[in-house]
C-alpha atoms as a PDB file:
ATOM      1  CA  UNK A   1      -5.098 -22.397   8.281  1.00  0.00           C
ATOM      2  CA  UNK A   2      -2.913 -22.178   4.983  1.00  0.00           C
ATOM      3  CA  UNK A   3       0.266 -23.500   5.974  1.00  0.00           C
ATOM      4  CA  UNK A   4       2.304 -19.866   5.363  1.00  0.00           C
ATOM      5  CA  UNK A   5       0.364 -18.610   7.732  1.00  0.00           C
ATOM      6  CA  UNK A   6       0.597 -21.165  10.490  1.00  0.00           C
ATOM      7  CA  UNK A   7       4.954 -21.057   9.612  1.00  0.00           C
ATOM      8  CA  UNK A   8       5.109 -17.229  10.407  1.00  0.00           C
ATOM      9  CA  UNK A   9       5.168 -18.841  14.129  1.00  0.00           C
ATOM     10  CA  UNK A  10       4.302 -15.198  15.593  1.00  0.00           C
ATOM     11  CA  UNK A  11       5.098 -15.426  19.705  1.00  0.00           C
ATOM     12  CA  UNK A  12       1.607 -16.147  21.808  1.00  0.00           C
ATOM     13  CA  UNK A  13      -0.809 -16.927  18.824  1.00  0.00           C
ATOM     14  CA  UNK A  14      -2.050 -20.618  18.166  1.00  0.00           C
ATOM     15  CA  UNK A  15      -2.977 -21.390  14.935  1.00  0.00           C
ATOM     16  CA  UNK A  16      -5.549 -24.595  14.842  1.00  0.00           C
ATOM     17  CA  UNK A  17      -7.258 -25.389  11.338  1.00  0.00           C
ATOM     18  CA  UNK A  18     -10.996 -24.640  10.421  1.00  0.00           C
ATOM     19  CA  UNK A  19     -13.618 -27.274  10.527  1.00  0.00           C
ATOM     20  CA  UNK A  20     -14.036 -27.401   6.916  1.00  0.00           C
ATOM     21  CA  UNK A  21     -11.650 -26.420   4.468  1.00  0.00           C
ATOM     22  CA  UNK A  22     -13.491 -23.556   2.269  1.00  0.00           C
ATOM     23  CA  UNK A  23     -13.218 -22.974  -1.643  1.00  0.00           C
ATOM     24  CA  UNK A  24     -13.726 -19.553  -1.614  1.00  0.00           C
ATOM     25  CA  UNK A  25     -13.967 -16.108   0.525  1.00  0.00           C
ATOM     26  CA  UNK A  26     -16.151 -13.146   0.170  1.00  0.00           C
ATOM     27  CA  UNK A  27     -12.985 -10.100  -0.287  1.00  0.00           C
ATOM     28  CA  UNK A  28     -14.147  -6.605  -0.433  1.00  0.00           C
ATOM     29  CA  UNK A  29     -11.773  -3.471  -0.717  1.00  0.00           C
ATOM     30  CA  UNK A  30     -12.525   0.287  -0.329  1.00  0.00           C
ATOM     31  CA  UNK A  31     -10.333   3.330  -1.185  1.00  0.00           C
ATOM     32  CA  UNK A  32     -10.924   7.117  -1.079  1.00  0.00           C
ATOM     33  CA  UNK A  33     -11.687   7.977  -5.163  1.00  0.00           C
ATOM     34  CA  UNK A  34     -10.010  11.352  -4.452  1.00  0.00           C
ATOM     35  CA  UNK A  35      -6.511   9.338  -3.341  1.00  0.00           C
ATOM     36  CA  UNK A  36      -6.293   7.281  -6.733  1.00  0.00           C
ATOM     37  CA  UNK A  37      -2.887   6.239  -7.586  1.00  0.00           C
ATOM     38  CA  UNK A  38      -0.827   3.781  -9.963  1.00  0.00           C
ATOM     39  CA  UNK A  39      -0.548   1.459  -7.198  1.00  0.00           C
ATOM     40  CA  UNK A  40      -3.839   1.845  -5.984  1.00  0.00           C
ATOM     41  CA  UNK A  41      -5.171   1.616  -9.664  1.00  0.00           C
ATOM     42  CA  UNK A  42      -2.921  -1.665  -9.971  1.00  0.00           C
ATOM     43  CA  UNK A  43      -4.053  -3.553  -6.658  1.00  0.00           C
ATOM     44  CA  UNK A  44      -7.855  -2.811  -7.684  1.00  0.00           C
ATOM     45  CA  UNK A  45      -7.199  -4.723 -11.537  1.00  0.00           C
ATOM     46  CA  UNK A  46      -5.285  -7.696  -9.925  1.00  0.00           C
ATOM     47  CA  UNK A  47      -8.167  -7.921  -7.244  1.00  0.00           C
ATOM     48  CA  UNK A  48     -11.037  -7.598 -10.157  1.00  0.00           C
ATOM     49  CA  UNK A  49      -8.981 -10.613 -11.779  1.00  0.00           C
ATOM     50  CA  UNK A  50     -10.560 -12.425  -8.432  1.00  0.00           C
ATOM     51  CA  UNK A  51     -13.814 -12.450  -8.930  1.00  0.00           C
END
């Protein structure tokens, strides 16, 4: 568990580390093509920066 996650201390969840600390995730991200905006245009070049 990364350790910002694990210090947002929300009330009735328990946070308890993997079994293996991993290198990477697969991260996928969908949007309607019709809905395109600046910020939507902005978040899809950061996350292309990702891979």
């Amino acid at each position: 568990m990364p350790e910002p996650t694990s210090a947002l201390g929300v009330a009735g969840v328990v946070y308890r580390p993997l079994s293996a600390p991993i290198d990477q995730v697969a991260l996928a991200a969908a949007y309607a093509a019709a809905r395109r905006t600046p910020l939507i245009e902005r978040a899809v070049a950061v996350l292309r920066t990702l891979s």
